[in-house]
CSV table of C-alpha atoms and ligand atoms in Angstrom, one decimal:
chain,number,residue,atom,x,y,z
A,191,PRO,CA,9.6,252.6,17.3
A,192,MET,CA,8.1,254.8,20.1
A,193,PRO,CA,10.6,257.4,21.4
A,194,ARG,CA,11.3,256.9,25.1
A,195,ALA,CA,11.7,259.4,27.9
A,196,ILE,CA,12.4,259.2,31.6
A,197,VAL,CA,10.7,261.9,33.7
A,198,THR,CA,11.8,262.3,37.3
A,199,GLY,CA,9.1,263.3,39.8
A,200,ALA,CA,6.3,262.3,37.5
A,201,SER,CA,3.9,261.6,40.4
A,202,SER,CA,2.5,265.2,40.5
A,203,GLY,CA,2.4,268.7,39.0
A,204,VAL,CA,4.6,269.6,36.1
A,205,GLY,CA,6.2,266.1,35.7
A,206,LEU,CA,2.9,264.3,35.7
A,207,HIS,CA,1.4,266.6,33.1
A,208,ALA,CA,4.6,266.5,31.0
A,209,THR,CA,4.2,262.7,31.0
A,210,LYS,CA,0.7,263.1,29.7
A,211,SER,CA,1.7,265.5,27.0
A,212,LEU,CA,4.6,263.3,25.8
A,213,ILE,CA,2.3,260.2,25.7
A,214,ASP,CA,-0.2,262.4,23.6
A,215,ARG,CA,2.8,262.9,21.2
A,216,GLY,CA,3.3,259.2,20.8
A,217,TRP,CA,6.1,258.8,23.4
A,218,HIS,CA,6.7,256.1,26.0
A,219,VAL,CA,7.5,257.5,29.5
A,220,THR,CA,9.2,255.9,32.4
A,221,MET,CA,7.9,257.7,35.5
A,222,ALA,CA,10.9,257.8,37.9
A,223,CYS,CA,9.3,258.3,41.3
A,224,ARG,CA,10.0,257.8,45.0
A,225,ASP,CA,6.5,256.7,45.8
A,226,LEU,CA,5.2,254.2,43.2
A,227,ALA,CA,1.7,253.8,44.6
A,228,LYS,CA,1.2,257.5,44.4
A,229,ALA,CA,2.7,257.6,40.9
A,230,GLU,CA,0.3,254.8,39.7
A,231,ALA,CA,-2.7,256.7,41.2
A,232,ALA,CA,-1.6,259.9,39.6
A,233,ALA,CA,-1.2,258.1,36.2
A,234,ARG,CA,-4.8,256.7,36.6
A,235,SER,CA,-6.2,260.1,37.5
A,236,LEU,CA,-5.2,261.4,34.1
A,237,ASP,CA,-6.3,258.1,32.4
A,238,LEU,CA,-2.8,257.5,30.9
A,239,ASP,CA,-2.6,254.6,28.5
A,240,PRO,CA,-0.9,251.7,30.5
A,241,GLY,CA,0.9,250.7,27.3
A,242,ARG,CA,2.6,254.1,27.2
A,243,TYR,CA,4.2,254.4,30.6
A,244,ALA,CA,6.2,252.4,33.1
A,245,LEU,CA,6.9,253.1,36.8
A,246,ALA,CA,10.4,252.9,38.2
A,247,HIS,CA,11.6,253.6,41.7
A,248,LEU,CA,14.0,256.6,42.2
A,249,ASP,CA,14.8,258.5,45.3
A,250,LEU,CA,16.9,261.4,44.0
A,251,GLY,CA,17.9,262.3,47.6
A,252,SER,CA,19.9,259.1,47.8
A,253,LEU,CA,23.0,258.5,45.7
A,254,ALA,CA,22.7,254.7,46.1
A,255,SER,CA,19.1,254.9,44.8
A,256,VAL,CA,20.2,256.9,41.7
A,257,ARG,CA,22.9,254.3,41.0
A,258,ALA,CA,20.4,251.4,41.4
A,259,PHE,CA,17.9,253.2,39.1
A,260,HIS,CA,20.5,253.6,36.4
A,261,ALA,CA,21.6,250.0,36.7
A,262,ASN,CA,18.0,248.8,36.2
A,263,ILE,CA,17.4,251.0,33.2
A,264,ALA,CA,20.8,250.1,31.6
A,265,ARG,CA,20.1,246.4,32.1
A,266,ASP,CA,16.8,246.6,30.1
A,267,HIS,CA,17.6,249.3,27.5
A,268,ASP,CA,20.5,250.4,25.3
A,269,SER,CA,19.2,253.8,24.3
A,270,LEU,CA,17.1,256.6,25.7
A,271,ASP,CA,15.6,259.5,23.7
A,272,ALA,CA,15.1,262.0,26.5
A,273,LEU,CA,15.8,262.5,30.2
A,274,VAL,CA,13.7,265.2,32.0
A,275,CYS,CA,15.2,266.4,35.3
A,276,ASN,CA,12.0,267.7,36.9
A,277,ALA,CA,11.7,266.4,40.5
A,278,ALA,CA,12.2,268.9,43.3
A,279,VAL,CA,11.5,269.6,46.9
A,280,TYR,CA,10.8,273.0,48.4
A,281,LYS,CA,10.8,273.3,52.2
A,282,PRO,CA,10.7,277.0,53.0
A,283,ARG,CA,9.6,276.5,56.6
A,284,LEU,CA,12.4,274.3,57.9
A,285,THR,CA,14.4,276.1,60.6
A,286,GLN,CA,17.1,273.3,60.6
A,287,PRO,CA,18.4,271.7,57.5
A,288,GLY,CA,16.8,268.3,56.6
A,289,ARG,CA,19.4,265.7,55.7
A,290,SER,CA,19.6,263.1,52.9
A,291,PRO,CA,20.6,259.5,53.6
A,292,ASP,CA,24.1,260.6,52.5
A,293,GLY,CA,24.1,263.4,55.0
A,294,PHE,CA,23.7,266.4,52.6
A,295,GLU,CA,21.2,269.2,53.0
A,296,ILE,CA,18.0,267.8,51.5
A,297,SER,CA,17.0,270.3,48.9
A,298,VAL,CA,20.4,270.5,47.3
A,299,ALA,CA,20.8,266.7,47.6
A,300,THR,CA,17.5,266.0,45.9
A,301,ASN,CA,17.2,268.8,43.3
A,302,TYR,CA,20.8,269.0,42.3
A,303,PHE,CA,23.1,266.2,43.4
A,304,GLY,CA,20.7,263.5,42.5
A,305,HIS,CA,20.1,264.9,39.0
A,306,PHE,CA,23.8,265.6,38.5
A,307,LEU,CA,24.7,261.9,39.1
A,308,LEU,CA,21.7,260.7,37.2
A,309,ALA,CA,22.4,262.9,34.2
A,310,ASN,CA,26.0,261.8,34.0
A,311,LEU,CA,25.2,258.1,34.4
A,312,MET,CA,22.6,258.3,31.6
A,313,LEU,CA,24.8,260.0,29.0
A,314,PRO,CA,25.9,256.7,27.3
A,315,LEU,CA,22.2,255.6,26.9
A,316,LEU,CA,21.3,259.0,25.5
A,317,GLU,CA,24.2,258.8,23.0
A,318,GLY,CA,22.6,255.6,21.7
A,319,ALA,CA,19.5,257.5,20.5
A,320,PRO,CA,19.1,259.3,17.1
A,321,SER,CA,18.4,262.8,18.4
A,322,PRO,CA,18.6,262.8,22.2
A,323,ARG,CA,17.7,265.6,24.6
A,324,LEU,CA,18.4,266.2,28.3
A,325,ILE,CA,16.0,268.8,29.6
A,326,THR,CA,16.1,270.4,33.1
A,327,LEU,CA,13.5,272.4,34.9
A,328,GLY,CA,14.9,275.8,35.9
A,329,THR,CA,13.1,278.7,37.5
A,330,VAL,CA,13.0,282.5,37.5
A,331,THR,CA,13.8,282.7,41.2
A,332,ALA,CA,17.3,281.4,40.4
A,333,ASN,CA,18.0,283.9,37.6
A,334,SER,CA,19.0,287.3,38.9
A,335,GLU,CA,18.5,288.7,35.4
A,336,GLU,CA,14.8,288.6,36.2
A,337,PHE,CA,12.6,290.4,38.7
A,338,GLY,CA,11.7,287.0,40.3
A,339,GLY,CA,15.4,286.3,40.8
A,340,LYS,CA,15.9,289.5,42.8
A,341,VAL,CA,13.3,288.9,45.4
A,342,PRO,CA,15.1,289.1,48.7
A,343,ILE,CA,12.8,286.7,50.6
A,344,PRO,CA,14.7,285.1,52.3
A,345,ALA,CA,17.6,285.9,49.9
A,346,PRO,CA,18.5,285.6,46.2
A,347,ALA,CA,20.3,282.5,45.0
A,348,ASP,CA,24.0,283.0,45.8
A,349,LEU,CA,26.7,280.2,45.8
A,350,GLY,CA,29.4,282.4,47.2
A,351,ASP,CA,32.8,280.8,46.7
A,352,PHE,CA,31.4,277.3,47.3
A,353,ALA,CA,32.8,277.2,50.8
A,354,GLY,CA,30.1,274.8,52.0
A,355,LEU,CA,30.9,272.3,49.2
A,356,LYS,CA,34.6,272.6,49.7
A,357,ALA,CA,34.0,271.8,53.4
A,358,GLY,CA,32.2,268.5,52.4
A,359,PHE,CA,28.6,269.7,52.6
A,360,ARG,CA,27.7,267.5,55.6
A,361,ALA,CA,26.7,268.6,59.1
A,362,PRO,CA,27.2,271.2,60.4
A,363,VAL,CA,27.5,272.7,56.8
A,364,ALA,CA,24.0,273.5,55.4
A,365,MET,CA,24.5,275.9,52.6
A,366,ILE,CA,26.6,275.9,49.4
A,367,ASP,CA,28.2,279.2,50.4
A,368,GLY,CA,28.9,277.8,53.8
A,369,LYS,CA,26.7,280.5,55.5
A,370,PRO,CA,23.9,279.9,58.0
A,371,PHE,CA,20.9,277.9,56.9
A,372,LYS,CA,18.1,279.7,55.0
A,373,ALA,CA,15.5,277.1,53.8
A,374,GLY,CA,14.0,279.1,50.9
A,375,LYS,CA,17.5,280.1,49.7
A,376,ALA,CA,18.6,276.5,49.7
A,377,TYR,CA,15.9,275.8,47.1
A,378,LYS,CA,17.0,278.7,44.9
A,379,ASP,CA,20.6,277.7,45.2
A,380,SER,CA,19.8,274.2,44.2
A,381,LYS,CA,17.9,275.4,41.1
A,382,LEU,CA,20.7,277.7,40.1
A,383,CYS,CA,23.1,274.7,40.3
A,384,THR,CA,20.9,272.5,38.1
A,385,MET,CA,20.8,275.3,35.5
A,386,MET,CA,24.6,275.7,35.6
A,387,MET,CA,24.8,271.9,35.3
A,388,SER,CA,22.9,271.9,32.1
A,389,ARG,CA,25.2,274.6,30.6
A,390,GLU,CA,28.3,272.7,31.7
A,391,LEU,CA,26.9,269.4,30.2
A,392,HIS,CA,26.5,271.4,27.0
A,393,THR,CA,30.1,272.6,27.2
A,394,ARG,CA,31.5,269.2,27.9
A,395,HIS,CA,29.4,266.9,25.9
A,396,HIS,CA,27.3,268.5,23.2
A,397,ALA,CA,29.9,268.7,20.4
A,398,ARG,CA,31.0,265.2,21.0
A,399,THR,CA,27.6,263.5,21.5
A,400,GLY,CA,25.1,265.7,19.7
A,401,ILE,CA,22.9,265.5,22.8
A,402,VAL,CA,20.7,268.7,23.2
A,403,PHE,CA,21.0,270.1,26.7
A,404,ALA,CA,18.5,272.8,27.7
A,405,THR,CA,16.6,274.2,30.6
A,406,LEU,CA,13.2,275.9,30.8
A,407,TYR,CA,11.0,278.0,32.9
A,408,PRO,CA,7.5,276.8,32.3
A,409,GLY,CA,5.7,279.8,33.9
A,410,CYS,CA,4.5,280.1,37.5
A,411,VAL,CA,2.5,276.9,38.2
A,412,ALA,CA,1.3,278.4,41.4
A,413,ASP,CA,-1.0,275.6,42.4
A,414,THR,CA,1.2,272.5,42.3
A,415,PRO,CA,2.0,270.5,45.5
A,416,LEU,CA,5.5,272.1,45.3
A,417,PHE,CA,4.0,274.7,47.7
A,418,ARG,CA,2.6,272.2,50.1
A,419,ASP,CA,5.0,273.2,52.9
A,420,THR,CA,4.2,277.0,52.7
A,421,PRO,CA,1.7,278.6,55.1
A,422,LYS,CA,-2.0,277.8,54.2
A,423,ALA,CA,-2.7,281.5,53.5
A,424,PHE,CA,0.2,281.6,51.0
A,425,GLN,CA,-1.3,278.7,49.2
A,426,THR,CA,-4.5,280.6,48.7
A,427,ILE,CA,-3.0,284.1,48.0
A,428,PHE,CA,-0.1,283.0,45.8
A,429,PRO,CA,-2.1,281.5,42.9
A,430,TRP,CA,-4.6,284.5,43.1
A,431,PHE,CA,-1.7,287.0,43.0
A,432,GLN,CA,0.0,285.2,40.1
A,433,LYS,CA,-3.3,285.0,38.1
A,434,ASN,CA,-4.5,288.6,38.8
A,435,VAL,CA,-1.5,290.8,39.6
A,436,THR,CA,1.7,289.4,38.0
A,437,LYS,CA,-0.3,287.5,35.3
A,438,GLY,CA,2.5,284.8,35.6
A,439,TYR,CA,0.1,282.0,36.4
A,440,VAL,CA,0.3,278.9,34.2
A,441,SER,CA,-1.9,275.8,34.6
A,442,GLN,CA,-0.4,272.4,35.3
A,443,ALA,CA,-1.6,271.1,32.0
A,444,LEU,CA,0.1,274.0,30.1
A,445,SER,CA,3.3,273.7,32.0
A,446,GLY,CA,3.4,270.0,31.1
A,447,GLU,CA,2.7,270.8,27.4
A,448,ARG,CA,5.7,273.3,27.5
A,449,VAL,CA,8.0,270.6,28.9
A,450,ALA,CA,6.9,268.2,26.2
A,451,MET,CA,7.5,270.8,23.5
A,452,VAL,CA,11.1,271.3,24.7
A,453,VAL,CA,11.6,267.6,24.8
A,454,ALA,CA,10.0,266.6,21.5
A,455,ASP,CA,9.4,269.4,19.1
A,456,PRO,CA,11.8,270.3,16.3
A,457,GLU,CA,11.7,274.1,17.1
A,458,PHE,CA,13.5,273.3,20.4
A,459,ALA,CA,16.6,271.4,19.0
A,460,GLN,CA,19.0,274.1,20.1
A,461,SER,CA,21.5,273.1,22.9
A,462,GLY,CA,23.0,275.2,25.7
A,463,VAL,CA,19.9,277.5,26.0
A,464,HIS,CA,17.2,278.4,28.6
A,465,TRP,CA,13.7,278.5,27.2
A,466,SER,CA,11.1,280.9,28.6
A,467,TRP,CA,7.6,282.1,27.6
A,468,GLY,CA,8.1,285.3,29.7
A,469,ASN,CA,6.8,286.2,33.1
A,470,ARG,CA,3.5,287.8,32.1
A,471,GLN,CA,1.6,285.1,30.2
A,472,ARG,CA,0.0,286.1,26.9
A,473,GLU,CA,-2.0,283.7,24.8
A,474,GLY,CA,-0.3,282.5,21.7
A,475,ARG,CA,3.1,283.8,22.7
A,476,SER,CA,5.9,281.6,21.6
A,477,ALA,CA,9.0,280.6,23.5
A,478,PHE,CA,12.3,282.4,23.3
A,479,ALA,CA,15.8,281.5,24.4
A,480,GLN,CA,16.5,283.8,27.4
A,481,GLY,CA,19.7,285.1,28.8
A,482,LEU,CA,20.8,283.9,32.2
A,483,SER,CA,22.5,285.8,35.0
A,484,THR,CA,26.3,286.0,35.0
A,485,LYS,CA,26.0,283.9,38.2
A,486,ALA,CA,24.7,281.1,36.0
A,487,THR,CA,27.0,281.5,33.0
A,488,ASP,CA,30.4,282.2,34.3
A,489,ALA,CA,32.5,279.4,32.7
A,490,ALA,CA,35.2,279.1,35.4
A,491,ARG,CA,32.6,279.0,38.2
A,492,SER,CA,30.6,276.4,36.4
A,493,ALA,CA,33.7,274.2,35.9
A,494,GLU,CA,34.6,274.6,39.6
A,495,LEU,CA,31.1,273.7,40.7
A,496,TRP,CA,31.2,270.7,38.4
A,497,GLU,CA,34.4,269.3,39.9
A,498,LEU,CA,33.3,269.8,43.5
A,499,THR,CA,29.9,268.1,42.8
A,500,ALA,CA,31.5,265.2,40.9
A,501,ALA,CA,33.7,264.5,44.0
A,502,LEU,CA,30.8,264.8,46.5
A,503,THR,CA,28.5,262.6,44.4
A,504,GLY,CA,31.1,259.9,43.8
A,505,LEU,CA,31.1,260.4,40.1
A,506,THR,CA,34.9,260.8,40.1
B,714,NDP,P1,5.5,269.0,42.7
B,714,NDP,O1,5.8,269.1,44.1
B,714,NDP,O2,4.1,269.0,42.2
B,714,NDP,O3,6.3,267.8,42.0
B,714,NDP,C1,7.6,267.5,42.5
B,714,NDP,C2,7.9,266.0,42.1
B,714,NDP,O4,9.2,265.7,42.5
B,714,NDP,C3,6.9,265.1,42.8
B,714,NDP,O5,6.6,264.0,41.9
B,714,NDP,C4,7.7,264.6,43.9
B,714,NDP,O6,7.4,263.3,44.4
B,714,NDP,C5,9.1,264.5,43.3
B,714,NDP,N1,10.2,264.3,44.2
B,714,NDP,C6,10.4,265.0,45.4
B,714,NDP,N2,11.4,264.5,46.0
B,714,NDP,C7,11.9,263.4,45.3
B,714,NDP,C8,12.9,262.5,45.5
B,714,NDP,N3,13.7,262.5,46.6
B,714,NDP,N4,13.0,261.5,44.6
B,714,NDP,C9,12.2,261.4,43.5
B,714,NDP,N5,11.2,262.3,43.3
B,714,NDP,C10,11.0,263.3,44.2
B,714,NDP,O7,6.3,270.3,42.1
B,714,NDP,P2,6.2,271.0,40.6
B,714,NDP,O8,5.5,270.1,39.7
B,714,NDP,O9,5.6,272.4,40.8
B,714,NDP,O10,7.7,271.1,40.3
B,714,NDP,C11,8.3,270.4,39.3
B,714,NDP,C12,9.6,271.1,38.8
B,714,NDP,O11,9.2,272.4,38.2
B,714,NDP,C13,10.6,271.5,39.9
B,714,NDP,O12,11.9,271.2,39.4
B,714,NDP,C14,10.4,272.9,40.1
B,714,NDP,O13,11.5,273.6,40.6
B,714,NDP,C15,10.0,273.4,38.7
B,714,NDP,N6,9.3,274.6,38.7
B,714,NDP,C16,8.1,274.8,39.3
B,714,NDP,C17,7.4,276.0,39.2
B,714,NDP,C18,6.1,276.2,39.8
B,714,NDP,O14,5.6,277.3,39.8
B,714,NDP,N7,5.4,275.2,40.4
B,714,NDP,C19,8.0,277.1,38.5
B,714,NDP,C20,9.3,276.9,37.9
B,714,NDP,C21,9.9,275.7,38.0
B,714,NDP,P3,6.2,263.0,45.5
B,714,NDP,O15,4.9,263.1,44.6
B,714,NDP,O16,6.5,261.7,46.0
B,714,NDP,O17,6.3,264.1,46.5
């Protein structure tokens, strides 16, 4: 039988191209998207085989939508080979926090809370598959071990002592550390949390279930619509800079191929790791398991973040 994956945010960029690469490997992909008409148009633009994908509605910013999505999948299927937590929003120009339907700051709600609840609800389905994987998109800007993670614009990822989460994370709270709102930092914080989530899933569930939990940094995919809310000049200069100066640029097609490798290929069967191909791209270079910052690997902090998030998302 065809192995089956769910890819969140498959209507553009990395998720769309990962869907294509998985289909090319003989997989069936459920494209979990908030805009189904856009997702269908995106699938057609890459000529995806209609027998190899399905569309399903998911708004990760809404906890009710995550629960409804899970109920629909669980009604129709009793196993799942892979879940790819890919969707994200990046809104660096907001001066006031956007709010999710549940009242949470929008980038943390979408990128982290939605995936946290989804991942936990999907565990029983993954357990039903022969060699399941749960793969999460991370990023350098959330890893202070790397140059990209030290860039102080507007500030590096920093979760403080979780004061914002402890205070309930609804207005007027806007940041996990409880400090004043910084839009670009909210994105970095959310990505650091999803990377910590993957480590904590590994700690709690790998030995018991055999599910492989891993994160990856696919390279700098500088021309995806992720950057749609940045200034126009940035959208021209950033890809040029990444191609010619940092040499970190990766095409959308290659980023999708890297996700598919981590989801499907036997070389990537290790759990509890973060995969990278480095920052300066070199042809033929293979992936390596990269260390994460102590911010991302501190076991006590990861466990505390887990408990706070489980309460806020209604998991417990
Ligand atoms: P895109 O903006 O191209 O894609 C993001 C996807 O997420 C879109 O399909 C979008 O849907 C979807 N999405 C946004 N909000 C929601 C929501 N509330 N519910 C469901 N889906 C939603 O970005 P990329 O492809 O560049 O990014 C994909 C992942 O890769 C992200 O996790 C990002 O952090 C990560 N990444 C990207 C890098 C890069 O350089 N681009 C580098 C490192 C990591 P819609 O089409 O409707 O907007």
